Amino acid sequence: MANTSLFASLRSRLALAASVRNEAGGLAYARRPESALALYAATGCLNGTFYASADEQLDYALQLSAAVDAGFVAKTAIYARQRGHMKDMPALLLASLSLRDGESMERAFGRVIDNGRMLRNFVQILRSGRVGRRSLGSRPKRLVRQWIENATVEQLLAAAIGNDPSLADVIKMVRPKPADAQRAALYAWLIGKPCDESALPRPVREYEAFKRDPSGPLPKLPFQYFSSLPLSPAQWAQLARGMSWQSLRMNLNTLQRNGVFADPAMVYEAVARLTDAEAIGRARVFPYQLMSAYSAGDGLPAPILAALQDAMEIATRQVPTLEGEVVVAVDVSGSMGSPVTGYRPGATSKVRCVDVAALIAACIQRNRPGARVLPFDTEVRSLRLNPRDSVMTQAGQLAALCGGGTCVSAPFAELNRTKAQVDLMVLVSDNESWRDTRRGGATSTMREWAQIKARNPQARLVCIDLQPVATAQTVESADVLHVGGFSDAVFDLIAVFAAQGGDSARWAERIGSVPL
């Protein structure tokens, strides 16, 4: 009988040999530097993950940024900020360019540093020394100074919330030039120096007056300016009415503790705002953020918890309806139990990778009730979802399965075992497969995918990564798309790829097409 390892079938030979090991020790494929950088930018929060410390993640992100064209680094920073809505990684990439290509950094600066929080992140990263310098340098200093000088009063007051560094620290560093007496007074007030109070902008004058007599009306300032002051429930209610949609979502428990929701009228107002479709769209809310608010809101009134579920339905309404036979493979292994934004002392998110993976599956199932959902760890787990359940309910049922080892090829093998028809398969995982690893050759996942393709030549595969990892279990090709992150941009890419297949731009190509 012929040696089957020498005379392999065509479909086996089409599965390319893997050459590296992933963090879990399994056989894997190395990503191209551009693809790896894109993944790190879209998922990396510079916090520790299940397999990598924060320092390791930072060092590798800097290695990747040095390995690709400076223009691509700048475009990746823009994409990660504008489409991925990330914070730390875009600022890091921008800072890495300060020593390498100041012109690219400057061209991307205004599109990445779009608020005071991002400005302070940028300054903090530069001064840390981790990108190769401890001072701002002339060009970054000029850009930061110009941002402050061109910012509105409202932008500066919002930027002044937070430390390490504070806006006061930044102002002292770059010394912006005041355009008039009002701006001179405001700069002095922000850094804690004596100033002519009568020259301050009206909201600041009213705030100083309120601190002396807190019985008066609340000035129009971000609510954080009042959090340390003794306010009545009525005043907290007034603050709640002035909060942005995101601030309201993030501070529901604070409002509850301060008696706001003891008033049924305020509960009604909060429900109306939380379920405002236009406000949800403007807020660029991630579905996982709504899950976080829901999970942390045990003591909230029932109508508000219901409103968060309704908001989830609205936020995921734009998920495209996928045609044909759709399969969603959801990794529920133990490593997926790590926080989706990484471990951060004192501020670790309660939302896990598995929660986000489950949300993606539930969203697809919601808009494509016939989609088949296959949760897996070392094998495919049995679970029957009801498409009529809410996204939150379906996601909770999937996430409850979390635990066990990782065998990414398991759902592929199940589809081959049952000879299932597949038009589109969506894999959501951290790619740390080890249970199905081999000594050499193609990964088990690629071997199983080759069999699916032999049976379903039209089949396409989308691999969604939720963590910054340098390896993958599949090779990107005309029929295989790699994408990372947890924003609405992921669903946009899936829809285009499902419709156009190999004719659609790869993820890295889309980033490369961002104008500078």
Short mmCIF file of C-alpha atoms in Angstrom, two decimals:
data_model
loop_
_atom_site.label_atom_id
_atom_site.label_comp_id
_atom_site.label_asym_id
_atom_site.label_seq_id
_atom_site.Cartn_x
_atom_site.Cartn_y
_atom_site.Cartn_z
CA MET A 1 0.00 0.00 0.00
CA ALA A 2 1.30 3.49 -0.87
CA ASN A 3 2.72 5.60 1.96
CA THR A 4 -0.10 8.07 2.64
CA SER A 5 2.29 10.63 4.15
CA LEU A 6 4.24 10.73 0.88
CA PHE A 7 1.32 10.50 -1.52
CA ALA A 8 -1.09 12.90 0.19
CA SER A 9 -4.25 14.00 -1.55
CA LEU A 10 -4.38 17.30 -3.36
CA ARG A 11 -6.50 18.94 -0.64
CA SER A 12 -3.94 18.01 2.02
CA ARG A 13 -1.08 19.37 -0.03
CA LEU A 14 -2.95 22.65 -0.45
CA ALA A 15 -2.81 23.11 3.33
CA LEU A 16 0.45 24.98 3.86
CA ALA A 17 2.95 23.80 6.45
CA ALA A 18 3.06 25.73 9.72
CA SER A 19 6.45 26.85 11.00
CA VAL A 20 6.03 28.40 14.46
CA ARG A 21 4.50 27.67 17.86
CA ASN A 22 1.90 29.77 19.58
CA GLU A 23 2.02 30.90 23.21
CA ALA A 24 0.27 27.69 24.28
CA GLY A 25 2.85 25.54 22.50
CA GLY A 26 0.68 24.53 19.57
CA LEU A 27 1.71 24.45 15.92
CA ALA A 28 0.72 27.71 14.20
CA TYR A 29 1.32 30.14 11.35
CA ALA A 30 3.20 33.40 11.77
CA ARG A 31 1.26 36.47 10.76
CA ARG A 32 2.71 39.00 8.34
CA PRO A 33 4.06 42.02 10.30
CA GLU A 34 1.37 44.31 8.84
CA SER A 35 -1.42 41.91 9.80
CA ALA A 36 0.04 41.36 13.26
CA LEU A 37 0.35 45.12 13.84
CA ALA A 38 -3.24 45.63 12.74
CA LEU A 39 -4.40 42.97 15.20
CA TYR A 40 -2.38 44.44 18.07
CA ALA A 41 -3.73 47.91 17.31
CA ALA A 42 -7.35 46.72 17.21
CA THR A 43 -7.26 44.49 20.30
CA GLY A 44 -4.29 45.52 22.43
CA CYS A 45 -5.06 47.57 25.51
CA LEU A 46 -1.48 47.35 26.87
CA ASN A 47 -2.66 45.29 29.82
CA GLY A 48 -1.69 41.72 30.67
CA THR A 49 -3.51 38.94 28.84
CA PHE A 50 -3.84 35.21 29.52
CA TYR A 51 -0.59 34.43 27.71
CA ALA A 52 1.38 37.69 27.71
CA SER A 53 2.25 40.36 30.27
CA ALA A 54 1.67 44.04 29.58
CA ASP A 55 5.43 44.52 29.08
CA GLU A 56 5.64 41.69 26.56
CA GLN A 57 2.68 43.07 24.65
CA LEU A 58 4.19 46.56 24.60
CA ASP A 59 7.60 45.35 23.45
CA TYR A 60 6.15 43.24 20.64
CA ALA A 61 3.90 46.07 19.45
CA LEU A 62 6.97 48.31 19.20
CA GLN A 63 8.88 45.61 17.34
CA LEU A 64 6.05 45.30 14.85
CA SER A 65 5.79 49.05 14.34
CA ALA A 66 9.53 49.16 13.59
CA ALA A 67 9.24 46.28 11.11
CA VAL A 68 6.70 47.90 8.77
CA ASP A 69 6.59 51.08 6.72
CA ALA A 70 6.17 54.24 8.81
CA GLY A 71 3.22 55.33 6.70
CA PHE A 72 1.43 52.05 7.49
CA VAL A 73 2.06 52.61 11.20
CA ALA A 74 0.44 56.04 10.96
CA LYS A 75 -2.54 54.66 9.03
CA THR A 76 -2.93 51.83 11.54
CA ALA A 77 -3.03 54.36 14.38
CA ILE A 78 -5.76 56.30 12.55
CA TYR A 79 -7.77 53.15 11.81
CA ALA A 80 -7.48 51.84 15.36
CA ARG A 81 -8.71 55.16 16.74
CA GLN A 82 -11.41 56.07 14.24
CA ARG A 83 -12.80 52.62 13.40
CA GLY A 84 -11.67 50.50 16.34
CA HIS A 85 -12.25 53.27 18.91
CA MET A 86 -9.10 52.22 20.76
CA LYS A 87 -7.20 54.53 23.10
CA ASP A 88 -3.76 53.41 24.27
CA MET A 89 -2.50 51.56 21.19
CA PRO A 90 -3.12 54.39 18.67
CA ALA A 91 -1.30 56.79 21.00
CA LEU A 92 1.59 54.31 21.31
CA LEU A 93 1.92 53.92 17.55
CA LEU A 94 1.87 57.68 17.10
CA ALA A 95 4.53 58.10 19.79
CA SER A 96 6.70 55.41 18.16
CA LEU A 97 6.78 57.53 15.00
CA SER A 98 8.15 60.57 16.83
CA LEU A 99 11.71 59.23 16.57
CA ARG A 100 11.30 57.53 13.21
CA ASP A 101 9.17 59.68 10.91
CA GLY A 102 8.05 62.97 12.36
CA GLU A 103 6.21 63.94 9.19
CA SER A 104 3.98 60.84 9.27
CA MET A 105 3.36 61.40 12.97
CA GLU A 106 2.30 65.00 12.33
CA ARG A 107 -0.02 64.07 9.47
CA ALA A 108 -1.80 61.51 11.65
CA PHE A 109 -1.74 63.52 14.89
CA GLY A 110 -5.04 65.38 14.61
CA ARG A 111 -6.98 62.27 13.61
CA VAL A 112 -5.61 60.17 16.47
CA ILE A 113 -5.42 62.80 19.21
CA ASP A 114 -9.07 63.76 19.04
CA ASN A 115 -9.73 64.58 22.71
CA GLY A 116 -7.95 65.44 25.94
CA ARG A 117 -7.75 61.84 27.12
CA MET A 118 -5.85 60.88 23.97
CA LEU A 119 -3.58 63.92 24.37
CA ARG A 120 -2.64 62.90 27.91
CA ASN A 121 -2.09 59.28 26.79
CA PHE A 122 0.29 60.47 24.07
CA VAL A 123 2.29 62.63 26.48
CA GLN A 124 2.44 59.90 29.12
CA ILE A 125 3.76 57.33 26.63
CA LEU A 126 6.44 59.68 25.31
CA ARG A 127 7.64 60.68 28.78
CA SER A 128 7.77 57.06 29.98
CA GLY A 129 10.86 56.39 27.88
CA ARG A 130 9.42 53.17 26.45
CA VAL A 131 9.55 54.44 22.86
CA GLY A 132 13.13 55.67 23.19
CA ARG A 133 12.79 59.16 24.60
CA ARG A 134 11.81 60.74 27.92
CA SER A 135 11.16 64.27 26.70
CA LEU A 136 8.52 65.32 24.22
CA GLY A 137 10.91 66.63 21.58
CA SER A 138 10.36 69.75 19.53
CA ARG A 139 7.79 68.49 17.01
CA PRO A 140 5.58 66.56 19.50
CA LYS A 141 5.80 69.49 21.91
CA ARG A 142 4.63 71.87 19.19
CA LEU A 143 1.72 69.60 18.23
CA VAL A 144 0.60 69.23 21.84
CA ARG A 145 0.87 72.99 22.39
CA GLN A 146 -1.17 73.68 19.25
CA TRP A 147 -3.84 71.23 20.37
CA ILE A 148 -4.22 73.07 23.68
CA GLU A 149 -4.20 76.50 22.04
CA ASN A 150 -6.86 75.47 19.51
CA ALA A 151 -9.07 73.56 21.97
CA THR A 152 -12.37 75.04 23.07
CA VAL A 153 -13.06 75.86 26.71
CA GLU A 154 -15.29 72.78 26.89
CA GLN A 155 -12.56 70.55 25.48
CA LEU A 156 -10.01 71.85 27.97
CA LEU A 157 -12.35 71.41 30.92
CA ALA A 158 -13.03 67.82 29.83
CA ALA A 159 -9.30 67.21 29.31
CA ALA A 160 -8.59 68.38 32.86
CA ILE A 161 -10.34 65.29 34.25
CA GLY A 162 -7.74 62.63 35.02
CA ASN A 163 -4.11 62.33 36.04
CA ASP A 164 -0.79 60.69 35.08
CA PRO A 165 -0.26 63.19 33.59
CA SER A 166 -2.88 65.78 34.39
CA LEU A 167 -3.69 68.52 31.93
CA ALA A 168 -1.98 70.89 34.37
CA ASP A 169 1.22 68.85 33.97
CA VAL A 170 0.94 69.02 30.20
CA ILE A 171 0.34 72.78 30.20
CA LYS A 172 3.41 73.30 32.35
CA MET A 173 5.44 71.19 29.93
CA VAL A 174 4.46 72.83 26.65
CA ARG A 175 3.58 76.37 27.86
CA PRO A 176 0.80 77.32 25.46
CA LYS A 177 0.50 81.02 24.61
CA PRO A 178 -2.81 82.53 25.71
CA ALA A 179 -4.64 84.37 22.92
CA ASP A 180 -6.46 86.71 25.30
CA ALA A 181 -7.09 87.50 28.97
CA GLN A 182 -9.76 84.83 29.29
CA ARG A 183 -7.46 82.09 28.03
CA ALA A 184 -4.62 83.38 30.26
CA ALA A 185 -6.91 83.16 33.30
CA LEU A 186 -8.10 79.70 32.29
CA TYR A 187 -4.55 78.35 31.94
CA ALA A 188 -3.67 79.76 35.35
CA TRP A 189 -6.81 78.22 36.90
CA LEU A 190 -6.09 74.83 35.33
CA ILE A 191 -2.57 74.68 36.79
CA GLY A 192 -3.70 75.95 40.20
CA LYS A 193 -2.16 79.42 40.05
CA PRO A 194 -3.85 82.64 41.24
CA CYS A 195 -5.91 84.25 38.49
CA ASP A 196 -8.39 87.02 37.86
CA GLU A 197 -11.66 85.17 38.50
CA SER A 198 -13.68 87.79 36.63
CA ALA A 199 -11.71 86.93 33.45
CA LEU A 200 -12.46 83.21 33.64
CA PRO A 201 -14.96 81.61 31.23
CA ARG A 202 -18.50 81.71 32.56
CA PRO A 203 -18.79 77.97 33.45
CA VAL A 204 -15.62 78.20 35.57
CA ARG A 205 -16.80 81.38 37.33
CA GLU A 206 -20.10 79.68 38.13
CA TYR A 207 -18.25 76.59 39.39
CA GLU A 208 -16.13 78.65 41.79
CA ALA A 209 -19.28 80.38 43.04
CA PHE A 210 -21.02 77.01 43.47
CA LYS A 211 -18.17 75.64 45.57
CA ARG A 212 -18.63 78.60 47.92
CA ASP A 213 -22.41 78.17 48.00
CA PRO A 214 -23.56 74.72 46.80
CA SER A 215 -27.23 75.63 47.18
CA GLY A 216 -27.29 77.44 43.85
CA PRO A 217 -27.82 76.02 40.35
CA LEU A 218 -25.26 73.55 38.99
CA PRO A 219 -22.87 74.97 36.41
CA LYS A 220 -22.64 73.20 33.05
CA LEU A 221 -19.49 71.20 33.64
CA PRO A 222 -18.67 67.47 33.40
CA PHE A 223 -20.16 65.69 36.39
CA GLN A 224 -16.71 64.62 37.63
CA TYR A 225 -16.15 68.18 38.84
CA PHE A 226 -18.93 67.65 41.40
CA SER A 227 -18.34 64.06 42.49
CA SER A 228 -16.40 65.11 45.62
CA LEU A 229 -18.92 67.78 46.64
CA PRO A 230 -21.88 67.14 48.98
CA LEU A 231 -24.83 67.11 46.57
CA SER A 232 -28.49 66.35 47.16
CA PRO A 233 -30.35 63.65 45.18
CA ALA A 234 -32.05 66.47 43.24
CA GLN A 235 -28.67 67.90 42.28
CA TRP A 236 -27.42 64.46 41.26
CA ALA A 237 -30.56 64.14 39.14
CA GLN A 238 -29.67 67.43 37.46
CA LEU A 239 -26.17 66.09 36.76
CA ALA A 240 -27.67 62.92 35.30
CA ARG A 241 -29.73 64.96 32.85
CA GLY A 242 -26.57 66.66 31.61
CA MET A 243 -24.51 63.50 31.17
CA SER A 244 -23.59 62.18 27.74
CA TRP A 245 -25.06 58.83 26.76
CA GLN A 246 -21.80 57.03 27.52
CA SER A 247 -21.39 58.80 30.87
CA LEU A 248 -24.92 57.80 31.81
CA ARG A 249 -24.22 54.15 30.94
CA MET A 250 -20.97 54.15 32.89
CA ASN A 251 -22.37 55.82 36.01
CA LEU A 252 -25.71 54.12 36.55
CA ASN A 253 -24.54 52.61 39.83
CA THR A 254 -23.18 55.97 41.03
CA LEU A 255 -26.54 57.58 40.34
CA GLN A 256 -28.28 54.72 42.12
CA ARG A 257 -26.05 55.13 45.20
CA ASN A 258 -26.85 58.83 45.33
CA GLY A 259 -30.61 58.35 45.33
CA VAL A 260 -31.39 59.47 41.78
CA PHE A 261 -33.44 56.42 40.87
CA ALA A 262 -35.56 56.64 43.99
CA ASP A 263 -37.60 59.04 41.87
CA PRO A 264 -39.70 57.06 39.33
CA ALA A 265 -39.59 60.04 36.97
CA MET A 266 -35.80 59.82 36.81
CA VAL A 267 -36.01 56.08 36.10
CA TYR A 268 -38.34 56.90 33.22
CA GLU A 269 -35.96 59.56 31.89
CA ALA A 270 -32.97 57.23 32.12
CA VAL A 271 -34.82 54.45 30.27
CA ALA A 272 -35.81 56.88 27.50
CA ARG A 273 -32.23 58.08 27.06
CA LEU A 274 -30.65 54.63 27.20
CA THR A 275 -32.95 53.37 24.43
CA ASP A 276 -32.60 56.41 22.17
CA ALA A 277 -31.43 54.89 18.88
CA GLU A 278 -29.82 58.10 17.60
CA ALA A 279 -27.93 58.64 20.86
CA ILE A 280 -26.70 55.04 20.81
CA GLY A 281 -25.40 55.51 17.28
CA ARG A 282 -23.59 58.73 18.16
CA ALA A 283 -22.04 57.17 21.28
CA ARG A 284 -20.16 54.51 19.24
CA VAL A 285 -20.96 52.05 22.01
CA PHE A 286 -19.42 48.57 21.92
CA PRO A 287 -21.94 45.79 22.61
CA TYR A 288 -19.57 44.45 25.29
CA GLN A 289 -19.81 47.81 27.11
CA LEU A 290 -23.57 47.34 27.39
CA MET A 291 -23.00 43.82 28.65
CA SER A 292 -20.59 45.24 31.25
CA ALA A 293 -23.16 47.77 32.46
CA TYR A 294 -25.84 45.09 32.61
CA SER A 295 -23.62 42.63 34.47
CA ALA A 296 -22.57 45.25 37.03
CA GLY A 297 -26.07 46.58 37.61
CA ASP A 298 -27.52 44.04 40.05
CA GLY A 299 -28.95 46.76 42.28
CA LEU A 300 -30.44 48.87 39.50
CA PRO A 301 -34.21 49.19 38.99
CA ALA A 302 -35.64 46.53 36.69
CA PRO A 303 -36.73 49.02 33.99
CA ILE A 304 -33.13 50.25 33.63
CA LEU A 305 -31.78 46.71 33.30
CA ALA A 306 -34.43 46.05 30.66
CA ALA A 307 -33.41 49.28 28.92
CA LEU A 308 -29.81 48.05 28.72
CA GLN A 309 -31.04 44.90 27.00
CA ASP A 310 -33.10 47.01 24.60
CA ALA A 311 -30.05 49.19 23.96
CA MET A 312 -28.11 46.04 23.08
CA GLU A 313 -30.74 45.10 20.50
CA ILE A 314 -30.50 48.60 19.01
CA ALA A 315 -26.69 48.67 19.07
CA THR A 316 -26.50 45.35 17.22
CA ARG A 317 -29.26 46.16 14.75
CA GLN A 318 -26.69 47.14 12.14
CA VAL A 319 -25.13 43.69 12.09
CA PRO A 320 -25.49 42.55 8.46
CA THR A 321 -27.78 39.70 7.54
CA LEU A 322 -25.56 36.98 6.11
CA GLU A 323 -26.88 34.76 3.34
CA GLY A 324 -26.50 31.02 2.77
CA GLU A 325 -25.42 28.35 5.23
CA VAL A 326 -23.69 30.24 8.04
CA VAL A 327 -21.71 28.61 10.85
CA VAL A 328 -20.32 30.49 13.86
CA ALA A 329 -17.64 28.65 15.86
CA VAL A 330 -17.24 30.17 19.34
CA ASP A 331 -14.16 29.39 21.42
CA VAL A 332 -15.31 28.78 25.01
CA SER A 333 -11.99 27.38 26.28
CA GLY A 334 -10.43 28.43 29.57
CA SER A 335 -8.11 31.07 28.11
CA MET A 336 -11.17 32.87 26.72
CA GLY A 337 -12.16 33.55 30.32
CA SER A 338 -9.55 36.33 30.52
CA PRO A 339 -10.71 39.98 30.46
CA VAL A 340 -11.17 41.22 26.91
CA THR A 341 -9.17 44.38 27.63
CA GLY A 342 -6.55 42.57 29.70
CA TYR A 343 -5.64 42.55 33.38
CA ARG A 344 -5.20 45.99 34.88
CA PRO A 345 -4.77 46.36 38.67
CA GLY A 346 -7.83 48.07 40.11
CA ALA A 347 -9.54 48.49 36.74
CA THR A 348 -9.89 45.02 35.18
CA SER A 349 -13.01 44.68 33.06
CA LYS A 350 -15.54 42.07 34.13
CA VAL A 351 -16.23 41.34 30.46
CA ARG A 352 -14.26 38.34 29.22
CA CYS A 353 -13.15 37.32 25.75
CA VAL A 354 -15.75 34.57 25.82
CA ASP A 355 -18.47 37.15 26.54
CA VAL A 356 -17.51 39.15 23.45
CA ALA A 357 -17.22 36.00 21.33
CA ALA A 358 -20.66 34.95 22.50
CA LEU A 359 -22.03 38.39 21.69
CA ILE A 360 -20.70 38.19 18.13
CA ALA A 361 -22.32 34.77 17.68
CA ALA A 362 -25.60 35.94 19.21
CA CYS A 363 -25.67 39.01 16.96
CA ILE A 364 -25.18 36.90 13.84
CA GLN A 365 -27.76 34.39 15.06
CA ARG A 366 -30.18 37.23 15.76
CA ASN A 367 -30.05 38.47 12.16
CA ARG A 368 -29.65 35.02 10.62
CA PRO A 369 -31.87 32.68 12.68
CA GLY A 370 -30.77 29.69 10.61
CA ALA A 371 -27.11 30.20 11.50
CA ARG A 372 -25.51 27.24 13.23
CA VAL A 373 -23.57 28.07 16.40
CA LEU A 374 -20.85 25.64 17.50
CA PRO A 375 -19.28 26.40 20.90
CA PHE A 376 -16.05 24.48 21.42
CA ASP A 377 -13.10 23.89 23.72
CA THR A 378 -11.38 20.53 23.13
CA GLU A 379 -14.57 19.38 21.41
CA VAL A 380 -17.82 20.87 20.19
CA ARG A 381 -20.17 21.48 23.09
CA SER A 382 -23.88 20.84 22.86
CA LEU A 383 -26.07 23.93 23.13
CA ARG A 384 -29.35 24.89 21.49
CA LEU A 385 -29.98 28.60 21.22
CA ASN A 386 -33.40 30.15 20.76
CA PRO A 387 -33.12 32.88 18.09
CA ARG A 388 -36.07 34.65 19.70
CA ASP A 389 -34.14 35.20 22.91
CA SER A 390 -32.42 38.54 23.38
CA VAL A 391 -28.81 38.97 22.33
CA MET A 392 -27.89 39.32 26.00
CA THR A 393 -29.63 36.05 26.91
CA GLN A 394 -28.06 34.07 24.08
CA ALA A 395 -24.61 35.45 24.84
CA GLY A 396 -24.99 34.52 28.50
CA GLN A 397 -25.88 30.92 27.61
CA LEU A 398 -22.82 30.59 25.40
CA ALA A 399 -20.44 32.23 27.86
CA ALA A 400 -21.63 29.93 30.64
CA LEU A 401 -19.84 27.05 28.89
CA CYS A 402 -16.39 28.63 29.37
CA GLY A 403 -13.64 26.23 30.50
CA GLY A 404 -11.32 23.51 29.24
CA GLY A 405 -8.50 23.26 26.72
CA THR A 406 -8.39 24.61 23.18
CA CYS A 407 -8.85 22.68 19.95
CA VAL A 408 -9.65 25.18 17.20
CA SER A 409 -10.03 22.42 14.62
CA ALA A 410 -12.89 20.79 16.59
CA PRO A 411 -15.79 22.68 14.94
CA PHE A 412 -14.21 22.17 11.49
CA ALA A 413 -13.92 18.43 12.18
CA GLU A 414 -17.56 18.34 13.30
CA LEU A 415 -18.67 19.93 10.05
CA ASN A 416 -16.67 17.35 8.11
CA ARG A 417 -18.01 14.49 10.22
CA THR A 418 -21.58 15.51 9.40
CA LYS A 419 -20.68 16.47 5.80
CA ALA A 420 -22.34 19.82 6.40
CA GLN A 421 -22.88 22.40 3.71
CA VAL A 422 -21.03 25.63 4.49
CA ASP A 423 -21.15 28.97 2.67
CA LEU A 424 -19.65 31.14 5.40
CA MET A 425 -17.90 30.12 8.60
CA VAL A 426 -17.04 32.64 11.29
CA LEU A 427 -14.44 31.59 13.88
CA VAL A 428 -14.14 33.69 17.05
CA SER A 429 -11.14 32.66 19.14
CA ASP A 430 -7.86 33.69 20.75
CA ASN A 431 -6.12 31.18 18.41
CA GLU A 432 -4.18 29.47 21.21
CA SER A 433 -4.93 25.96 20.01
CA TRP A 434 -2.80 23.19 21.51
CA ARG A 435 -4.92 20.07 22.02
CA ASP A 436 -4.93 19.30 18.27
CA THR A 437 -1.31 20.23 17.61
CA ARG A 438 0.97 18.26 15.30
CA ARG A 439 4.73 17.79 14.99
CA GLY A 440 4.84 19.44 11.59
CA GLY A 441 3.02 20.12 8.36
CA ALA A 442 -0.24 22.03 8.25
CA THR A 443 -2.22 22.75 11.39
CA SER A 444 -5.17 20.49 12.06
CA THR A 445 -7.45 23.46 11.47
CA MET A 446 -6.08 24.05 7.97
CA ARG A 447 -6.35 20.34 7.16
CA GLU A 448 -10.00 20.29 8.21
CA TRP A 449 -10.67 23.53 6.33
CA ALA A 450 -9.17 21.98 3.17
CA GLN A 451 -11.71 19.16 3.48
CA ILE A 452 -14.57 21.65 3.90
CA LYS A 453 -13.37 23.49 0.79
CA ALA A 454 -13.17 20.26 -1.19
CA ARG A 455 -16.81 19.59 -0.36
CA ASN A 456 -17.93 23.27 -0.51
CA PRO A 457 -15.74 25.10 -3.05
CA GLN A 458 -17.65 28.34 -2.47
CA ALA A 459 -17.08 28.33 1.32
CA ARG A 460 -15.42 31.32 2.98
CA LEU A 461 -13.87 31.61 6.43
CA VAL A 462 -13.63 34.68 8.67
CA CYS A 463 -11.27 34.38 11.65
CA ILE A 464 -11.98 36.99 14.32
CA ASP A 465 -9.26 37.44 16.95
CA LEU A 466 -10.09 39.08 20.26
CA GLN A 467 -6.57 39.17 21.69
CA PRO A 468 -3.24 40.48 20.37
CA VAL A 469 -1.38 37.35 19.29
CA ALA A 470 1.37 36.92 16.72
CA THR A 471 0.18 33.57 15.34
CA ALA A 472 -2.90 32.05 13.75
CA GLN A 473 -4.31 28.59 13.06
CA THR A 474 -5.17 29.46 9.46
CA VAL A 475 -3.44 31.12 6.52
CA GLU A 476 -5.09 34.21 5.06
CA SER A 477 -6.06 33.72 1.42
CA ALA A 478 -8.76 34.60 -1.09
CA ASP A 479 -11.21 32.48 0.91
CA VAL A 480 -9.88 33.17 4.41
CA LEU A 481 -10.13 36.60 6.06
CA HIS A 482 -8.32 37.56 9.28
CA VAL A 483 -9.72 40.43 11.31
CA GLY A 484 -9.39 41.52 14.93
CA GLY A 485 -11.22 43.65 17.45
CA PHE A 486 -14.64 44.11 18.96
CA SER A 487 -16.10 47.18 17.23
CA ASP A 488 -18.75 47.50 14.52
CA ALA A 489 -15.93 47.60 11.94
CA VAL A 490 -15.64 43.81 12.33
CA PHE A 491 -19.20 43.27 11.13
CA ASP A 492 -18.64 45.63 8.20
CA LEU A 493 -15.65 43.57 7.07
CA ILE A 494 -17.59 40.31 7.41
CA ALA A 495 -20.43 41.66 5.28
CA VAL A 496 -18.12 42.84 2.49
CA PHE A 497 -16.11 39.61 2.52
CA ALA A 498 -19.26 37.46 2.49
CA ALA A 499 -20.51 39.37 -0.55
CA GLN A 500 -17.27 39.80 -2.49
CA GLY A 501 -14.95 37.06 -1.24
CA GLY A 502 -11.50 37.19 -2.77
CA ASP A 503 -12.35 40.44 -4.58
CA SER A 504 -12.68 42.31 -1.28
CA ALA A 505 -9.71 44.10 0.27
CA ARG A 506 -7.85 42.31 3.06
CA TRP A 507 -7.93 43.93 6.47
CA ALA A 508 -4.35 45.20 6.19
CA GLU A 509 -5.10 46.46 2.68
CA ARG A 510 -8.03 48.46 4.01
CA ILE A 511 -5.79 50.04 6.60
CA GLY A 512 -3.18 50.72 3.93
CA SER A 513 -5.79 52.60 1.90
CA VAL A 514 -6.43 55.10 4.72
CA PRO A 515 -5.38 58.52 3.36
CA LEU A 516 -2.65 60.36 5.21
#
